[in-house]
Amino acid sequence: RSAVKAMMWRVIAGSVTFITSLKFSGSIAVALKVVGSDFFSKAATMFIGERLMNKSKAGRSSGADSAGRSIAKALIWRLFAICNTLTVCFFISKDFSMASKVAGSDALFKTALMVAFERVWAKIEWGKEYQVDFFI
C-alpha cells in the first residue's frame, strides 16, 4: 500500500513540478532534470515517511485517517518537499530566484492536492493493516 501510494503521488506531484519548472526555467531539459531528481529522492522518502506515519495511531478512528491527520501528514510532507525541491532546483539551475519560484508555486498547488490525495487514500481499504484488540 505504501509503495503504491508513494508512486501514485510522485506521478501527480511530478506533473505539477514539471509544469512549474518549465514555466519558470523556460527549458524542457531543466524541467526534466528537476522532475527526475525529485521523483527518485521523494519516492523513497515518502515511502519511509508513510511507513513511519502508519506506526502512529494519532488521528485514526476505526482504522481510517481523520481529516486532521490527513492535513497534518500533508503539511509535514510538504515542509520536507519544499526544501527538497528548492535544493534540487538550485543545484540544477544555479538560479536561486527560479528555484524559489518553483518551490513556492509547488507548495501552493501541492499542499491542497496532498490533502485531497490523503482523503481519497483514507477511504481505500486495500492494504490497510488493522490492529485487532482481542480479549477473552
Coordinates of N, CA, C and O in Angstrom, one line a residue:
R1 N 0.8 -1.2 0.0 CA 0.0 0.0 0.0 C 0.9 1.3 0.0 O 0.6 2.2 -0.8
S2 N 1.9 1.3 0.9 CA 2.7 2.5 1.0 C 3.5 2.7 -0.3 O 3.6 3.9 -0.7
A3 N 4.0 1.7 -0.9 CA 4.8 1.8 -2.2 C 3.9 2.3 -3.3 O 4.2 3.3 -4.0
V4 N 2.7 1.8 -3.4 CA 1.7 2.2 -4.5 C 1.3 3.6 -4.2 O 1.3 4.4 -5.2
K5 N 1.0 3.9 -3.0 CA 0.6 5.3 -2.7 C 1.7 6.3 -3.0 O 1.4 7.4 -3.6
A6 N 2.9 6.0 -2.6 CA 4.1 6.9 -2.8 C 4.3 7.1 -4.3 O 4.5 8.2 -4.8
M7 N 4.2 6.0 -5.1 CA 4.4 6.1 -6.5 C 3.3 6.9 -7.2 O 3.6 7.7 -8.1
M8 N 2.1 6.7 -6.8 CA 1.0 7.4 -7.4 C 1.1 8.9 -7.1 O 0.9 9.8 -8.0
W9 N 1.5 9.3 -5.9 CA 1.7 10.7 -5.6 C 2.8 11.3 -6.4 O 2.8 12.4 -6.8
R10 N 3.9 10.5 -6.6 CA 5.0 11.0 -7.3 C 4.6 11.3 -8.8 O 5.1 12.3 -9.4
V11 N 3.8 10.5 -9.4 CA 3.3 10.8 -10.7 C 2.5 12.1 -10.7 O 2.7 13.0 -11.6
I12 N 1.6 12.3 -9.8 CA 0.8 13.5 -9.7 C 1.7 14.7 -9.4 O 1.6 15.7 -10.1
A13 N 2.5 14.6 -8.4 CA 3.4 15.7 -8.0 C 4.4 16.0 -9.1 O 4.7 17.2 -9.3
G14 N 4.9 15.0 -9.7 CA 5.9 15.2 -10.8 C 5.4 16.0 -11.9 O 6.1 16.8 -12.5
S15 N 4.1 15.8 -12.2 CA 3.5 16.5 -13.3 C 3.4 18.0 -12.9 O 3.7 18.9 -13.8
V16 N 3.0 18.3 -11.7 CA 3.0 19.7 -11.2 C 4.4 20.3 -11.3 O 4.6 21.4 -11.8
T17 N 5.4 19.6 -10.8 CA 6.7 20.1 -10.8 C 7.3 20.3 -12.2 O 7.9 21.3 -12.4
F18 N 6.9 19.4 -13.1 CA 7.3 19.6 -14.5 C 6.8 20.9 -15.0 O 7.5 21.7 -15.7
I19 N 5.5 21.1 -14.8 CA 4.8 22.3 -15.3 C 5.4 23.6 -14.7 O 5.8 24.6 -15.4
T20 N 5.6 23.6 -13.4 CA 6.2 24.8 -12.8 C 7.7 25.0 -13.1 O 8.1 26.2 -13.4
S21 N 8.4 23.9 -13.2 CA 9.8 24.1 -13.6 C 9.9 24.6 -15.1 O 10.8 25.4 -15.3
L22 N 9.1 24.1 -15.9 CA 9.1 24.5 -17.3 C 8.7 26.0 -17.4 O 9.3 26.8 -18.1
K23 N 7.7 26.4 -16.7 CA 7.2 27.8 -16.7 C 8.3 28.7 -16.2 O 8.5 29.8 -16.9
F24 N 9.0 28.4 -15.1 CA 9.9 29.4 -14.6 C 11.3 29.3 -15.2 O 12.1 30.2 -15.1
S25 N 11.7 28.1 -15.7 CA 13.0 28.0 -16.3 C 13.0 28.2 -17.8 O 14.0 28.6 -18.4
G26 N 11.8 27.9 -18.4 CA 11.7 28.0 -19.9 C 12.5 27.0 -20.6 O 12.7 27.0 -21.8
S27 N 12.9 25.9 -19.9 CA 13.7 24.9 -20.5 C 13.1 23.5 -20.2 O 13.0 23.1 -19.0
I28 N 12.9 22.7 -21.2 CA 12.4 21.4 -21.0 C 13.5 20.5 -20.4 O 13.2 19.7 -19.5
A29 N 14.7 20.7 -20.8 CA 15.8 20.0 -20.2 C 15.9 20.2 -18.7 O 16.1 19.2 -17.9
V30 N 15.8 21.4 -18.2 CA 15.9 21.7 -16.8 C 14.7 21.1 -16.1 O 14.8 20.5 -15.0
A31 N 13.5 21.3 -16.7 CA 12.3 20.7 -16.1 C 12.4 19.2 -15.9 O 12.1 18.6 -14.9
L32 N 12.9 18.5 -16.9 CA 13.1 17.1 -16.8 C 14.1 16.6 -15.8 O 13.9 15.7 -15.1
K33 N 15.2 17.4 -15.7 CA 16.2 17.1 -14.7 C 15.6 17.3 -13.3 O 15.9 16.4 -12.4
V34 N 14.9 18.4 -13.1 CA 14.3 18.6 -11.8 C 13.3 17.5 -11.4 O 13.4 16.9 -10.3
V35 N 12.4 17.2 -12.3 CA 11.4 16.1 -12.1 C 12.1 14.8 -11.8 O 11.7 14.0 -10.9
G36 N 13.1 14.4 -12.6 CA 13.8 13.2 -12.4 C 14.5 13.1 -11.1 O 14.3 12.0 -10.4
S37 N 15.2 14.1 -10.7 CA 15.8 14.1 -9.4 C 14.8 14.1 -8.2 O 14.9 13.3 -7.3
D38 N 13.7 14.9 -8.4 CA 12.6 14.9 -7.4 C 12.0 13.5 -7.3 O 11.7 13.1 -6.2
F39 N 11.7 12.9 -8.4 CA 10.9 11.7 -8.4 C 11.6 10.6 -7.5 O 11.0 10.0 -6.7
F40 N 12.9 10.4 -7.8 CA 13.6 9.3 -7.0 C 13.8 9.6 -5.6 O 13.6 8.8 -4.7
S41 N 14.2 10.9 -5.3 CA 14.5 11.2 -3.9 C 13.2 11.2 -3.1 O 13.2 10.7 -1.9
K42 N 12.2 11.8 -3.6 CA 10.9 11.9 -2.9 C 10.1 10.6 -2.8 O 9.4 10.4 -1.8
A43 N 10.2 9.8 -3.8 CA 9.5 8.5 -3.8 C 10.0 7.7 -2.6 O 9.3 7.1 -1.8
A44 N 11.3 7.6 -2.4 CA 11.9 6.8 -1.3 C 11.6 7.5 0.0 O 11.2 6.7 0.9
T45 N 11.7 8.8 0.1 CA 11.4 9.4 1.4 C 9.9 9.4 1.8 O 9.6 9.3 2.9
M46 N 9.1 9.5 0.8 CA 7.6 9.4 1.0 C 7.3 8.0 1.5 O 6.4 7.8 2.4
F47 N 7.8 7.0 0.9 CA 7.6 5.6 1.3 C 8.0 5.4 2.8 O 7.2 4.9 3.6
I48 N 9.2 5.9 3.1 CA 9.6 5.8 4.5 C 8.7 6.6 5.5 O 8.3 6.1 6.5
G49 N 8.4 7.8 5.1 CA 7.5 8.6 5.9 C 6.1 8.0 6.1 O 5.6 8.0 7.2
E50 N 5.6 7.4 5.0 CA 4.3 6.7 5.1 C 4.4 5.5 6.1 O 3.5 5.3 6.9
R51 N 5.5 4.8 6.0 CA 5.6 3.7 7.0 C 5.7 4.2 8.4 O 5.2 3.6 9.3
L52 N 6.4 5.3 8.6 CA 6.6 5.8 10.0 C 5.2 6.3 10.5 O 4.9 6.1 11.6
M53 N 4.5 7.0 9.6 CA 3.2 7.6 10.0 C 2.2 6.4 10.3 O 1.3 6.6 11.2
N54 N 2.3 5.3 9.7 CA 1.5 4.2 9.9 C 1.6 3.6 11.3 O 0.8 2.9 11.9
K55 N 2.8 3.9 11.9 CA 3.1 3.4 13.3 C 2.3 4.3 14.3 O 2.2 3.8 15.5
S56 N 1.9 5.4 14.0 CA 1.2 6.3 14.9 C -0.3 6.1 14.8 O -0.9 6.0 13.7
K57 N -1.0 6.1 15.9 CA -2.4 6.0 15.9 C -3.1 7.3 16.0 O -4.4 7.4 16.0
A58 N -2.4 8.4 16.1 CA -3.0 9.7 16.3 C -3.8 10.1 15.1 O -3.4 9.9 13.9
G59 N -5.0 10.5 15.3 CA -5.9 10.9 14.3 C -6.6 9.8 13.5 O -7.1 9.9 12.4
R60 N -6.6 8.6 14.1 CA -7.2 7.4 13.5 C -8.3 6.9 14.3 O -8.2 6.7 15.5
S61 N -9.5 6.8 13.6 CA -10.6 6.2 14.3 C -11.1 5.1 13.5 O -11.3 5.2 12.3
S62 N -11.3 4.0 14.1 CA -11.7 2.7 13.4 C -10.9 2.4 12.1 O -11.4 2.0 11.1
G63 N -9.6 2.7 12.2 CA -8.7 2.3 11.2 C -8.5 3.4 10.1 O -7.6 3.3 9.3
A64 N -9.4 4.3 10.0 CA -9.4 5.3 8.9 C -8.7 6.6 9.4 O -8.9 7.0 10.6
D65 N -8.0 7.3 8.6 CA -7.4 8.6 8.9 C -8.5 9.7 9.0 O -9.4 9.8 8.2
S66 N -8.4 10.5 10.1 CA -9.3 11.6 10.2 C -8.8 12.7 9.3 O -7.7 12.7 8.7
A67 N -9.7 13.7 9.0 CA -9.3 14.9 8.2 C -8.1 15.6 8.8 O -7.2 16.0 8.1
G68 N -8.1 15.7 10.1 CA -7.0 16.4 10.8 C -5.7 15.7 10.6 O -4.6 16.3 10.4
R69 N -5.7 14.3 10.6 CA -4.5 13.5 10.3 C -4.0 13.8 8.9 O -2.8 13.9 8.7
S70 N -5.0 13.8 8.0 CA -4.6 14.0 6.6 C -3.9 15.4 6.4 O -2.9 15.5 5.7
I71 N -4.5 16.4 7.0 CA -3.9 17.7 6.9 C -2.5 17.7 7.6 O -1.6 18.3 7.0
A72 N -2.4 17.1 8.7 CA -1.1 17.1 9.4 C 0.0 16.3 8.5 O 1.1 16.8 8.4
K73 N -0.4 15.2 8.0 CA 0.5 14.5 7.1 C 0.9 15.3 5.9 O 2.1 15.3 5.5
A74 N -0.1 16.0 5.3 CA 0.2 16.8 4.1 C 1.2 17.9 4.5 O 2.1 18.2 3.7
L75 N 1.0 18.6 5.6 CA 1.8 19.7 6.0 C 3.2 19.2 6.3 O 4.2 19.9 5.9
I76 N 3.4 18.1 7.1 CA 4.7 17.6 7.4 C 5.4 17.2 6.1 O 6.6 17.6 6.0
W77 N 4.8 16.5 5.2 CA 5.4 16.1 4.0 C 5.8 17.3 3.2 O 6.9 17.4 2.6
R78 N 4.9 18.3 3.1 CA 5.2 19.5 2.2 C 6.4 20.3 2.7 O 7.1 20.8 1.9
L79 N 6.6 20.4 4.0 CA 7.7 21.1 4.6 C 9.0 20.4 4.1 O 9.9 21.1 3.6
F80 N 9.1 19.1 4.1 CA 10.2 18.4 3.6 C 10.4 18.6 2.1 O 11.4 18.9 1.6
A81 N 9.2 18.5 1.4 CA 9.3 18.5 -0.1 C 9.7 19.9 -0.6 O 10.4 20.0 -1.6
I82 N 9.3 21.0 0.1 CA 9.7 22.3 -0.3 C 11.2 22.5 -0.2 O 11.8 23.0 -1.2
C83 N 11.8 22.0 0.9 CA 13.2 22.1 1.0 C 13.9 21.3 -0.1 O 14.9 21.7 -0.7
N84 N 13.4 20.1 -0.3 CA 14.0 19.2 -1.3 C 13.9 19.8 -2.7 O 14.9 19.9 -3.5
T85 N 12.7 20.3 -3.1 CA 12.6 20.9 -4.4 C 13.4 22.2 -4.6 O 14.1 22.3 -5.6
L86 N 13.5 23.0 -3.6 CA 14.3 24.2 -3.6 C 15.8 23.8 -3.8 O 16.5 24.4 -4.7
T87 N 16.3 22.8 -3.1 CA 17.7 22.4 -3.2 C 17.9 21.8 -4.6 O 18.9 22.1 -5.2
V88 N 17.1 20.9 -5.0 CA 17.3 20.2 -6.3 C 17.3 21.3 -7.5 O 18.1 21.3 -8.3
C89 N 16.3 22.2 -7.4 CA 16.2 23.2 -8.5 C 17.4 24.1 -8.5 O 17.9 24.4 -9.6
F90 N 17.9 24.5 -7.3 CA 19.0 25.4 -7.2 C 20.3 24.7 -7.8 O 21.0 25.3 -8.6
F91 N 20.5 23.4 -7.4 CA 21.7 22.7 -7.9 C 21.7 22.5 -9.4 O 22.7 22.5 -10.1
I92 N 20.5 22.3 -9.9 CA 20.4 22.0 -11.4 C 20.5 23.3 -12.2 O 21.2 23.4 -13.2
S93 N 19.8 24.4 -11.7 CA 19.7 25.6 -12.5 C 20.7 26.6 -12.1 O 21.0 27.6 -12.9
K94 N 21.3 26.6 -10.9 CA 22.2 27.6 -10.3 C 21.5 29.0 -10.3 O 22.2 30.0 -10.3
D95 N 20.2 29.0 -10.2 CA 19.4 30.2 -10.2 C 18.5 30.1 -9.0 O 17.4 29.5 -9.0
F96 N 18.8 30.8 -7.9 CA 18.0 30.8 -6.7 C 16.6 31.3 -6.9 O 15.7 30.8 -6.3
S97 N 16.5 32.4 -7.7 CA 15.2 33.0 -7.9 C 14.3 32.0 -8.6 O 13.1 31.9 -8.2
M98 N 14.8 31.4 -9.6 CA 13.9 30.4 -10.3 C 13.6 29.2 -9.4 O 12.5 28.8 -9.3
A99 N 14.6 28.7 -8.6 CA 14.3 27.6 -7.7 C 13.3 28.0 -6.6 O 12.4 27.1 -6.3
S100 N 13.3 29.2 -6.1 CA 12.4 29.6 -5.1 C 11.0 29.7 -5.7 O 10.0 29.4 -5.0
K101 N 10.9 30.2 -6.9 CA 9.6 30.3 -7.6 C 9.0 28.9 -7.8 O 7.8 28.7 -7.6
V102 N 9.8 27.9 -8.3 CA 9.3 26.6 -8.5 C 8.9 26.0 -7.1 O 7.8 25.4 -7.0
A103 N 9.7 26.1 -6.1 CA 9.4 25.5 -4.8 C 8.2 26.2 -4.2 O 7.3 25.5 -3.6
G104 N 8.1 27.5 -4.3 CA 6.9 28.2 -3.8 C 5.6 27.9 -4.5 O 4.6 27.6 -3.8
S105 N 5.6 27.8 -5.8 CA 4.4 27.5 -6.5 C 4.0 26.0 -6.3 O 2.8 25.7 -6.2
D106 N 5.0 25.2 -6.2 CA 4.7 23.8 -5.9 C 4.1 23.7 -4.6 O 3.1 22.9 -4.4
A107 N 4.6 24.4 -3.6 CA 4.0 24.4 -2.2 C 2.5 24.7 -2.2 O 1.7 24.1 -1.6
L108 N 2.2 25.8 -3.0 CA 0.8 26.2 -3.0 C -0.1 25.1 -3.7 O -1.2 24.7 -3.1
F109 N 0.2 24.7 -4.8 CA -0.6 23.7 -5.5 C -0.6 22.3 -4.8 O -1.7 21.7 -4.7
K110 N 0.6 21.9 -4.5 CA 0.7 20.5 -4.0 C 0.1 20.3 -2.6 O -0.3 19.2 -2.2
T111 N 0.1 21.4 -1.7 CA -0.4 21.2 -0.4 C -1.9 20.9 -0.5 O -2.4 19.9 0.2
A112 N -2.6 21.6 -1.3 CA -4.1 21.3 -1.5 C -4.3 20.0 -2.1 O -5.1 19.2 -1.7
L113 N -3.5 19.6 -3.1 CA -3.6 18.3 -3.8 C -3.3 17.2 -2.8 O -3.9 16.2 -2.8
M114 N -2.3 17.4 -1.9 CA -1.9 16.4 -1.0 C -3.0 16.1 0.0 O -3.2 14.9 0.4
V115 N -3.6 17.1 0.5 CA -4.8 16.9 1.4 C -5.8 16.1 0.7 O -6.4 15.1 1.3
A116 N -6.2 16.4 -0.5 CA -7.2 15.7 -1.2 C -6.7 14.2 -1.5 O -7.5 13.3 -1.3
F117 N -5.5 14.1 -1.8 CA -4.9 12.7 -2.1 C -5.0 11.9 -0.8 O -5.4 10.7 -0.9
E118 N -4.7 12.5 0.3 CA -4.7 11.7 1.6 C -6.2 11.4 2.0 O -6.4 10.3 2.5
R119 N -7.1 12.2 1.7 CA -8.5 12.0 2.0 C -9.0 10.8 1.1 O -9.8 9.9 1.6
V120 N -8.6 10.8 -0.2 CA -9.0 9.7 -1.0 C -8.4 8.4 -0.5 O -9.1 7.4 -0.4
W121 N -7.1 8.4 -0.2 CA -6.5 7.2 0.3 C -7.0 6.7 1.7 O -7.0 5.5 2.0
A122 N -7.6 7.6 2.5 CA -8.1 7.3 3.7 C -9.4 6.4 3.6 O -9.7 5.6 4.4
K123 N -10.0 6.5 2.4 CA -11.3 5.8 2.1 C -11.0 4.4 1.4 O -11.9 3.6 1.3
I124 N -9.8 4.2 1.0 CA -9.4 3.0 0.3 C -9.0 1.9 1.3 O -8.0 2.1 2.1
E125 N -9.7 0.8 1.4 CA -9.4 -0.2 2.4 C -8.2 -1.1 2.0 O -7.6 -1.7 2.9
W126 N -8.0 -1.2 0.7 CA -6.9 -2.1 0.2 C -5.6 -1.9 0.9 O -5.1 -0.8 1.0
G127 N -5.0 -3.0 1.5 CA -3.7 -2.9 2.1 C -3.6 -2.3 3.5 O -2.5 -2.2 4.0
K128 N -4.7 -1.9 4.1 CA -4.7 -1.3 5.4 C -4.3 -2.4 6.4 O -4.8 -3.6 6.3
E129 N -3.5 -2.1 7.4 CA -3.2 -3.0 8.5 C -3.9 -2.6 9.7 O -3.8 -1.5 10.2
Y130 N -4.8 -3.4 10.2 CA -5.6 -3.1 11.4 C -5.0 -3.8 12.6 O -4.6 -5.0 12.5
Q131 N -5.0 -3.1 13.7 CA -4.6 -3.7 15.0 C -5.9 -4.2 15.6 O -6.8 -3.4 16.0
V132 N -6.1 -5.5 15.8 CA -7.3 -6.0 16.4 C -7.0 -6.3 17.8 O -6.1 -7.1 18.2
D133 N -7.8 -5.7 18.7 CA -7.7 -6.0 20.1 C -8.7 -7.1 20.4 O -9.8 -7.1 20.1
F134 N -8.1 -8.1 21.0 CA -8.9 -9.3 21.3 C -8.7 -9.7 22.7 O -7.6 -9.9 23.2
F135 N -9.9 -9.7 23.4 CA -9.8 -10.1 24.8 C -10.8 -11.2 25.1 O -11.9 -11.3 24.5
I136 N -10.4 -12.1 26.0 CA -11.2 -13.2 26.4 C -11.6 -13.1 27.8 O -10.9 -12.8 28.6

